[in-house]
Short mmCIF file of C-alpha atoms in Angstrom, two decimals:
data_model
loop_
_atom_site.label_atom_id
_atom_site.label_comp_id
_atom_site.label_asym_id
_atom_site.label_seq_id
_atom_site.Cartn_x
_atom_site.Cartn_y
_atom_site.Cartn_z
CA UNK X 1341 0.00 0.00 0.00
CA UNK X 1342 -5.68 15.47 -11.20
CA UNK X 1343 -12.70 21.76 -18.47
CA UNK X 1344 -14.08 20.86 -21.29
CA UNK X 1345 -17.29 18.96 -20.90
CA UNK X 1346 -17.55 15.31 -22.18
CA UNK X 1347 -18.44 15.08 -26.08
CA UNK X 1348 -22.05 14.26 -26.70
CA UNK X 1349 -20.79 12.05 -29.33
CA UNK X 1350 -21.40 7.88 -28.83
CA UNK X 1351 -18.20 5.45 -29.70
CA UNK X 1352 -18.21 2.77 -31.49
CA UNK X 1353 -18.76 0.47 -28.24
CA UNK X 1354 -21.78 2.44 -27.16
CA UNK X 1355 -23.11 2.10 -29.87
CA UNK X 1356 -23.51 -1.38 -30.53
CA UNK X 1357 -24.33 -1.52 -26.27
CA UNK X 1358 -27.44 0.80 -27.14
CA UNK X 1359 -28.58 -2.18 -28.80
CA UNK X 1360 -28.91 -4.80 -26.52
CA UNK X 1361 -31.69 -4.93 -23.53
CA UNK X 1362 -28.99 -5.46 -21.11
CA UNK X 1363 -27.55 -2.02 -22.28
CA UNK X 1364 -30.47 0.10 -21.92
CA UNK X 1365 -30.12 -0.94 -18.25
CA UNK X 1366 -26.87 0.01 -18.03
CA UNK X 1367 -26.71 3.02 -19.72
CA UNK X 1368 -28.85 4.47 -17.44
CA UNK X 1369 -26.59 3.32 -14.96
CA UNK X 1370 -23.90 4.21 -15.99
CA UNK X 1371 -24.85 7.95 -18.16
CA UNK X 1372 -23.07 10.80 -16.52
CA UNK X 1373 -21.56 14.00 -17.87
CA UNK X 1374 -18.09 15.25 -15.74
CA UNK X 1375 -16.46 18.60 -16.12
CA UNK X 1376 -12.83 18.13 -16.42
CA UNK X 1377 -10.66 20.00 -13.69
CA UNK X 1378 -13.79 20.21 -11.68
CA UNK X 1379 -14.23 18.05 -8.45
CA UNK X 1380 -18.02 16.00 -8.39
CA UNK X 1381 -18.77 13.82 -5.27
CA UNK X 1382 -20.58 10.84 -5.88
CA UNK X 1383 -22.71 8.32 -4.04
CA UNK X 1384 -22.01 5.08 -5.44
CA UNK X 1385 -25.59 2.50 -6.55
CA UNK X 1386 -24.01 -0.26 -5.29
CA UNK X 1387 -24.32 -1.96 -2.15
CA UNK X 1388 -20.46 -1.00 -0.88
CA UNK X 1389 -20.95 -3.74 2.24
CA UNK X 1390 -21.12 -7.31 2.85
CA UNK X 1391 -20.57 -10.22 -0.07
CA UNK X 1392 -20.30 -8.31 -3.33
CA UNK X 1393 -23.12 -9.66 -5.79
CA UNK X 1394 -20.07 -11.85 -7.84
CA UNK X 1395 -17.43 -14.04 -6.49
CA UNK X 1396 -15.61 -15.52 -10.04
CA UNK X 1397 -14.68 -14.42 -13.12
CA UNK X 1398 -16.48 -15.81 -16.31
CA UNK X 1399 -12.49 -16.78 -17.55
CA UNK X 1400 -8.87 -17.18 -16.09
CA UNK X 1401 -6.30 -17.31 -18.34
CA UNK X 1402 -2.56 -18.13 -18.43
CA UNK X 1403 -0.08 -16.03 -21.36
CA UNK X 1404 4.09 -15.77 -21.32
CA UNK X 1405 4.68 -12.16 -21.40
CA UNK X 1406 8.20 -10.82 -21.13
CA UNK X 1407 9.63 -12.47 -17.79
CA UNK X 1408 6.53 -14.13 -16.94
CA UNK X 1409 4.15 -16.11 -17.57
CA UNK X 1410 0.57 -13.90 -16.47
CA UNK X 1411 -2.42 -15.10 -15.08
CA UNK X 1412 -5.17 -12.92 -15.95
CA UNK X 1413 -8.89 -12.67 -15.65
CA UNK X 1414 -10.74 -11.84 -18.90
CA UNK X 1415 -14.08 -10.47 -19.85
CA UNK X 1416 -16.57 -9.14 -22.85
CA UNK X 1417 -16.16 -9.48 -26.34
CA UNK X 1418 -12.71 -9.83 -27.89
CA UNK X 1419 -12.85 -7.53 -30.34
CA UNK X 1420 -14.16 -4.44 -27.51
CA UNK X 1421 -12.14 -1.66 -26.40
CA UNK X 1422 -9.69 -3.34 -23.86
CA UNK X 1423 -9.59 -2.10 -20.66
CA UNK X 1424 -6.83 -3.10 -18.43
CA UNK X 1425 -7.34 -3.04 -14.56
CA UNK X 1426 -4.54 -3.22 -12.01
CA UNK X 1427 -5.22 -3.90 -8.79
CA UNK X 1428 -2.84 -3.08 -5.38
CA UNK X 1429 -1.52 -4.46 -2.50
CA UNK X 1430 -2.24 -6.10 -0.42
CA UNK X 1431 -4.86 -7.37 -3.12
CA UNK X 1432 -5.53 -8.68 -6.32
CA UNK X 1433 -7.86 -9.58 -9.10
CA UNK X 1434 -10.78 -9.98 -7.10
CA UNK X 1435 -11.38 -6.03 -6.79
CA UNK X 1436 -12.61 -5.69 -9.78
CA UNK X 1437 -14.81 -9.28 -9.64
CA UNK X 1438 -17.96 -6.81 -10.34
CA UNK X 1439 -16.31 -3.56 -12.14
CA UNK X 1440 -15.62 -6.56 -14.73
CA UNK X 1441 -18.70 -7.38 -15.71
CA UNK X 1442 -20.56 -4.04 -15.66
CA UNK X 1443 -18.13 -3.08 -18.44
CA UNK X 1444 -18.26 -6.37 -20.69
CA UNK X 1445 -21.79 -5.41 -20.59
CA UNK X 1446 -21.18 -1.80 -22.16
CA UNK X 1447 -18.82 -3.68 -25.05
CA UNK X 1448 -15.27 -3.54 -23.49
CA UNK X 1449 -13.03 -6.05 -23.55
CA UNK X 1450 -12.05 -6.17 -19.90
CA UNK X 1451 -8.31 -7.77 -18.97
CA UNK X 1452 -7.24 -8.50 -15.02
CA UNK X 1453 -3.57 -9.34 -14.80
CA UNK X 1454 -2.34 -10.54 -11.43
CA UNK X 1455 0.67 -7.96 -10.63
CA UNK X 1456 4.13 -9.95 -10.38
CA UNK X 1457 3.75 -12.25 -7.28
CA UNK X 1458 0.36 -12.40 -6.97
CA UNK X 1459 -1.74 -15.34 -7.82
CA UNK X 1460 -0.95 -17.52 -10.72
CA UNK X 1461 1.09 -15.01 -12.14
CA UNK X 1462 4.79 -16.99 -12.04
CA UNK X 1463 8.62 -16.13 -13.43
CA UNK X 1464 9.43 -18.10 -16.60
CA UNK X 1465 13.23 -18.45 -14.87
CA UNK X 1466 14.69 -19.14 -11.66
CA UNK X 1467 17.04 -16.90 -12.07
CA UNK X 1468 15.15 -13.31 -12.69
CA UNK X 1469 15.40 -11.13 -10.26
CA UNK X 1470 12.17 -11.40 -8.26
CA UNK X 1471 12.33 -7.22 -8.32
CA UNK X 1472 9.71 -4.78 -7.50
CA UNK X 1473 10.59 -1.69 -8.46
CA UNK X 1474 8.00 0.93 -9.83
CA UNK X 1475 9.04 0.48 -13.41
CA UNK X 1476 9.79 -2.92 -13.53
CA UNK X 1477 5.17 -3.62 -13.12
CA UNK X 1478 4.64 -0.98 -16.01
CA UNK X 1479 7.17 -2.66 -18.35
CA UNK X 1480 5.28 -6.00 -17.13
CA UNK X 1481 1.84 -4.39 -17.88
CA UNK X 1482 3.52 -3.25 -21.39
CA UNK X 1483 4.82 -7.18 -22.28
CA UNK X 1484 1.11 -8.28 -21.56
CA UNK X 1485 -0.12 -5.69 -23.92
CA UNK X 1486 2.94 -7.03 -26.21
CA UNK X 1487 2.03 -10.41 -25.57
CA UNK X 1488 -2.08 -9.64 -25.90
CA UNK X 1489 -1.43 -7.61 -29.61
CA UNK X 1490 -3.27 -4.88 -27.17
CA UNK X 1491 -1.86 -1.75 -29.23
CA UNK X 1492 -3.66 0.67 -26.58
CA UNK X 1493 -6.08 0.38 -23.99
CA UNK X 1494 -8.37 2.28 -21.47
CA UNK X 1495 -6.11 1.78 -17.61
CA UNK X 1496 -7.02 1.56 -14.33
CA UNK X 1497 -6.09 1.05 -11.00
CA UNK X 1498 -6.05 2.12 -7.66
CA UNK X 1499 -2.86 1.56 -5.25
CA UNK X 1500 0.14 0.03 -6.99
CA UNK X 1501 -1.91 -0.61 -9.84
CA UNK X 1502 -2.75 3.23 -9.75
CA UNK X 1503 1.00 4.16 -9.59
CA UNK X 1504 1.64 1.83 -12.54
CA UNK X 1505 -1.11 3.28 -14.72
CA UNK X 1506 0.50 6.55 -14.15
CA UNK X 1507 3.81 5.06 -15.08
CA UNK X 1508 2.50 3.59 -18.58
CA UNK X 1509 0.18 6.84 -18.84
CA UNK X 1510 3.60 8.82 -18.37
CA UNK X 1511 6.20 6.80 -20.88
CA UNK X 1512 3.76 5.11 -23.29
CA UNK X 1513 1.22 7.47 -24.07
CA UNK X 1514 0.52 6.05 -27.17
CA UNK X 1515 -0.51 2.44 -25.08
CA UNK X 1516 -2.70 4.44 -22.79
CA UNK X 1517 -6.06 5.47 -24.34
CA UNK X 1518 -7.05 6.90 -21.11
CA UNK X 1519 -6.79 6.13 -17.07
CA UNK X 1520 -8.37 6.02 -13.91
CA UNK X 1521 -6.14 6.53 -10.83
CA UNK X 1522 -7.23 6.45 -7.31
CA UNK X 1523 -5.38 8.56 -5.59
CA UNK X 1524 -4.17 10.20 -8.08
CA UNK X 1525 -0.93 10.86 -8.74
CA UNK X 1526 1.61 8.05 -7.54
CA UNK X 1527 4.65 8.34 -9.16
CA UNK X 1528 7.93 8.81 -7.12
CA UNK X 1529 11.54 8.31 -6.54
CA UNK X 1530 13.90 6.89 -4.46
CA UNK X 1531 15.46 10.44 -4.19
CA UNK X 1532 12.00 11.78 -3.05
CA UNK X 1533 11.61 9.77 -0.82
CA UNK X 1534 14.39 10.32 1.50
CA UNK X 1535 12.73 13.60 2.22
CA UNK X 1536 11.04 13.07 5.78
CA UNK X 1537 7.08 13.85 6.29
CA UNK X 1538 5.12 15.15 9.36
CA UNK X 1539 5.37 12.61 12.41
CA UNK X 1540 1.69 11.51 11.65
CA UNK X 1541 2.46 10.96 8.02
CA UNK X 1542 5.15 8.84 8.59
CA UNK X 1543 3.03 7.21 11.46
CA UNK X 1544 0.70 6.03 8.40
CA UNK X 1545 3.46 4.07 6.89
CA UNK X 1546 4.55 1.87 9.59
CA UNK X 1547 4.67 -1.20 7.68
CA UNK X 1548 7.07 0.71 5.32
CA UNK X 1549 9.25 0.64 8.07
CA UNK X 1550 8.60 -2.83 9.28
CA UNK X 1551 9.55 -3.96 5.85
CA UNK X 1552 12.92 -2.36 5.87
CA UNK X 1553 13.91 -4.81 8.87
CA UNK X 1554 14.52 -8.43 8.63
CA UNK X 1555 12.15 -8.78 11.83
CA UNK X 1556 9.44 -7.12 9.08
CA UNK X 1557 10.34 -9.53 6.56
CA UNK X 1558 9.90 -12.89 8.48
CA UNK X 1559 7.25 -11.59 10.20
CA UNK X 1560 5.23 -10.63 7.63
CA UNK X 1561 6.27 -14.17 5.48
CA UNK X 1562 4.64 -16.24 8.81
CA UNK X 1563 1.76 -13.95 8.99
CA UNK X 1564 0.86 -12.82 5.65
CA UNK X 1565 -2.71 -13.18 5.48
CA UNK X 1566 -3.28 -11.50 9.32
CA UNK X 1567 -1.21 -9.02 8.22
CA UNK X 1568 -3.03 -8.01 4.61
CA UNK X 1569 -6.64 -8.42 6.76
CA UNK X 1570 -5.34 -5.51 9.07
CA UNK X 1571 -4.34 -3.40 6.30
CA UNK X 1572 -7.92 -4.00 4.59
CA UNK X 1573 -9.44 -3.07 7.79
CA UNK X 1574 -6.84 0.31 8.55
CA UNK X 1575 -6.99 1.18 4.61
CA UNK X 1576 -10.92 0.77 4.80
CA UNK X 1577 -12.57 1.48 8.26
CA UNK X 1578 -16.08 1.35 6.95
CA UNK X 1579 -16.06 -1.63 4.56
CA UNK X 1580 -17.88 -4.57 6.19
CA UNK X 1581 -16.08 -7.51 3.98
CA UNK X 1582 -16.08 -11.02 5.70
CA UNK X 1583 -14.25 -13.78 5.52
CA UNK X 1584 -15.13 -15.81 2.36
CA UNK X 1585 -14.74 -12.01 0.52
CA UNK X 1586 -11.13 -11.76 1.95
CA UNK X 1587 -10.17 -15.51 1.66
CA UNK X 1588 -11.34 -15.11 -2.34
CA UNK X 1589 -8.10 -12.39 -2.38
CA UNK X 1590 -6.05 -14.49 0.60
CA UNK X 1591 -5.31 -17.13 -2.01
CA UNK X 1592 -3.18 -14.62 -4.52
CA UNK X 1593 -0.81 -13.89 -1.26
CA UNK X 1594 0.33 -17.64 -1.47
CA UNK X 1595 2.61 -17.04 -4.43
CA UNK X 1596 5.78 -18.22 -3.95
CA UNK X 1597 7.45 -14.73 -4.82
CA UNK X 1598 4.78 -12.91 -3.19
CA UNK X 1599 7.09 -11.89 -0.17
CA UNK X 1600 10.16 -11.14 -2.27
CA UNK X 1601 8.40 -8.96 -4.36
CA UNK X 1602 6.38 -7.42 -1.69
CA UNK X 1603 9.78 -6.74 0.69
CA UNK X 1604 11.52 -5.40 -2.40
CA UNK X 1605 9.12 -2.86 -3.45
CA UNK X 1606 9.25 -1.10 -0.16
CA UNK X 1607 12.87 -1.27 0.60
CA UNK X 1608 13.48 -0.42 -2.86
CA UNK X 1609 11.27 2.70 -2.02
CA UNK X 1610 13.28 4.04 0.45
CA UNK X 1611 16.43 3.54 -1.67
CA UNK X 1612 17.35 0.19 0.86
CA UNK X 1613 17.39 -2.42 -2.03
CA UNK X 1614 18.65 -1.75 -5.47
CA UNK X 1615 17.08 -2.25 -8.23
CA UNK X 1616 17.66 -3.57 -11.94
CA UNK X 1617 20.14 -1.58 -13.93
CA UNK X 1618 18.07 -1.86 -17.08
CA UNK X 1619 15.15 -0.13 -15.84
CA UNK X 1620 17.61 2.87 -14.66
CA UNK X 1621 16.83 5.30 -17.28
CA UNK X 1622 12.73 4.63 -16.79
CA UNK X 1623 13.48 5.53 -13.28
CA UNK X 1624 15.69 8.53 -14.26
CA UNK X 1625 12.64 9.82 -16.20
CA UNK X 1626 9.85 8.80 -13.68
CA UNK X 1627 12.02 10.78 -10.75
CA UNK X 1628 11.49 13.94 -12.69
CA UNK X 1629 7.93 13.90 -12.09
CA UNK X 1630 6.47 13.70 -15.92
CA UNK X 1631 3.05 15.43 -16.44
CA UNK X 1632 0.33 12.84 -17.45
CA UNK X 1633 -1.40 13.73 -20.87
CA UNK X 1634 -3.47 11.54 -22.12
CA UNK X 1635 -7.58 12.03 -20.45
CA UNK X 1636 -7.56 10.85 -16.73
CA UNK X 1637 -10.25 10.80 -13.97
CA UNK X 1638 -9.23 10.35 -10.16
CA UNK X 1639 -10.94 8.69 -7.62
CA UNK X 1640 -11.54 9.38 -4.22
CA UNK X 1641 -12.76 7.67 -1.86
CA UNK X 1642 -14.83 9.88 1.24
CA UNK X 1643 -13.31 7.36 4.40
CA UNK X 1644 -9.89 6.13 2.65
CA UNK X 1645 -7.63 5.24 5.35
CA UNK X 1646 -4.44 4.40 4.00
CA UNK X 1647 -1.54 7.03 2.96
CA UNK X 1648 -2.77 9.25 0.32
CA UNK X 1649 -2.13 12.66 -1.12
CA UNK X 1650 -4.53 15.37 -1.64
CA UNK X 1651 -6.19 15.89 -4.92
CA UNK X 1652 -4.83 19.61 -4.91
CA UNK X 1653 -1.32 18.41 -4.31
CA UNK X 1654 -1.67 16.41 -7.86
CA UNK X 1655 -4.11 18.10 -9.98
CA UNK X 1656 -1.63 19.91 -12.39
CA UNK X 1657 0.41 16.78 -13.07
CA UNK X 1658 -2.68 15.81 -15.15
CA UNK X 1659 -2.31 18.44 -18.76
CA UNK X 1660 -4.90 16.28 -20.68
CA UNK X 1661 -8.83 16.46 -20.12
CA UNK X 1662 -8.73 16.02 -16.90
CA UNK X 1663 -11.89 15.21 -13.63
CA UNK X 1664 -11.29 14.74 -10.43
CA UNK X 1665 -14.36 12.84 -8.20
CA UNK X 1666 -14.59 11.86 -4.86
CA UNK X 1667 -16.73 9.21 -4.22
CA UNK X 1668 -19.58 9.23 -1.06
CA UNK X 1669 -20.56 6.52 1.17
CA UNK X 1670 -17.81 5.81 3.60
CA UNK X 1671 -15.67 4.38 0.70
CA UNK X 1672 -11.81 3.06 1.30
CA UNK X 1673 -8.70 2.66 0.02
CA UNK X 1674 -10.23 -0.62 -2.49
CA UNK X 1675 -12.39 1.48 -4.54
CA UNK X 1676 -13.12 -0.27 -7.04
CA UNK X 1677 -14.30 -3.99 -4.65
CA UNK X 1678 -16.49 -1.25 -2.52
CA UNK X 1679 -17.83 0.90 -4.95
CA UNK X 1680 -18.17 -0.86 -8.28
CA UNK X 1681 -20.39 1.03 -10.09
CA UNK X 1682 -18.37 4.15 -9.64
CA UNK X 1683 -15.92 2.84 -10.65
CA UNK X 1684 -16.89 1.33 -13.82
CA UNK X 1685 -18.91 4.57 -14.71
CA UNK X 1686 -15.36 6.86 -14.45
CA UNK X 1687 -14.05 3.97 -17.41
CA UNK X 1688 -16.49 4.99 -19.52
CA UNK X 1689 -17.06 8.41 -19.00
CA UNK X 1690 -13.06 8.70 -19.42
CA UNK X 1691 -13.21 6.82 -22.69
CA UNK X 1692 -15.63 9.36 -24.12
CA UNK X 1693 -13.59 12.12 -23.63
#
């Protein structure tokens, strides 16, 4: 663990949804007009607690892309817009088990990667570097696109999949039709981060800190899944989830690089692990803080509890048509799993600007 109005014109996608029963429904669902550079709070038409209304996917699927071999969850027609969604940590596909399916219903083409040591997702070699480094998921996100002949597609994500759609958004514009980020803006440095924050800031990040310590890392290898249920329950005070809704996600964290990965990302943060020399100029570029062009909307939810900037701390890193909305109704830090429907609405509403 961002002024035109929208055009009135219908894509190709909507159009062939208008003609289904199933779309009338969801159009109606799913119609609203955002002013970019404006902020809109929202009130998600979902229920946001208790068992969400799907538990599977309607496919999983296996693909070798770059150093690894991807499991990902796909839905709606194959020729759709794709829309790739990227979930965080401590996560993974399952937070977007009914943002999937509201969207395969408007025509999209909806693809789920697990990220890098998560789920079935697997290295192809022993002997890769089980690294992860900011730029190391984009360039894996970029090698399933590769691997998919997905020349561009619609991205979303919220936590480290949010920081990686920024990333791809940021150095392959021309792969990035347009994103959703919750939260905003993610991308950072090591260099950045050396820079200390207030006391309760830094409180916030404790398990950043735990990480960086061997204590952190065997501790958190004997008690992963106690440790991912507190940060559900920190990162989203007012979500009610139970157990069979957590134990659907628990079963990603039993990837046998799911540790590795996990430890490196956050030690590699604070500039305590090192990472691959050939991502070293991505990083270069990322540290500089790159503006975001292509159209974005961020997401907000009203009772997020995890670490999080301010929308007015990011807002200008975002040059493209641009919306900011927070969403209502005690929402966390797994917006998309808690409020579905708001989520699925900003995909489309970003894809028609």
């Amino acid at each position: 663990m961002d002024d035109n109005t929208k055009p009135e014109e219908i894509n190709h996608h909507r159009r062939r949804f208008f003609g289904t029963a199933a779309a009338a429904f969801a159009v109606a669902e799913l119609a609203m007009n955002g002013t970019a550079n404006a902020q809109t709070e929202i009130t998600p038409k979902l229920p946001t607690s208790g068992p969400t209304t799907h538990t599977s996917f309607r496919s999983l699927k296996q693909i070798e892309a770059g150093d690894l071999n991807v499991g990902y969850a796909e839905d709606g027609p194959a020729d759709g817009t794709p829309v790739i969604l990227l979930h965080g940590w401590p996560y993974d596909i399952h937070s977007y088990v009914d943002v999937a399916p509201i969207l395969a219903s408007a025509g999209y083409r909806v693809i789920i990667p697990y990220l890098r040591g998560h789920g079935t997702t697997h290295f192809l070699s022993a002997e890769s570097v089980r690294n992860g480094q900011q730029a190391v998921i984009a360039a894996d996100v970029i090698a399933l696109m590769d691997a998919l002949a997905v020349k561009e597609a619609v991205i979303g994500g919220y936590d480290w999949g949010a920081r990686t759609a920024n990333i791809v958004a940021a150095l392959w514009p021309e792969r990035c039709r347009a994103m959703v980020s919750v939260s905003g803006y993610l991308i950072g440095s090591q260099e950045a981060n050396k820079m200390p924050l207030s006391p309760e800031a830094e409180l916030a990040w404790w398990y950043q800190f735990y990480f960086a310590t061997e204590r952190g890392r065997v501790g958190y290898e004997k008690y992963t899944h106690d440790f991912a249920k507190l940060i559900w329950r920190l990162a989203s005070p007012q979500w009610k989830f139970d157990d069979s809704l957590f134990d659907r996600s628990g079963s990603a964290f039993d990837n046998p690089d799911h540790v590795a990965i996990v430890i490196h990302n956050y030690r590699w943060r604070l500039g305590l692990a090192e990472g691959e020399a050939k991502y070293d100029d991505l990083e270069k570029r990322l540290a500089e803080g790159p503006s975001i062009t292509v159209p974005t909307i961020t997401l907000e939810g009203d009772a997020n509890g995890a670490p999080h900037p301010d929308a007015s701390a990011y807002s200008k890193k975002f040059s493209g048509k641009y919306e900011h909305r927070v969403i209502k109704g005690g929402i966390g830090h797994n917006l998309p799993q808690e409020a579905p429907q708001a989520f699925a609405e900003a995909i489309v509403d970003v894809d028609g600007y």
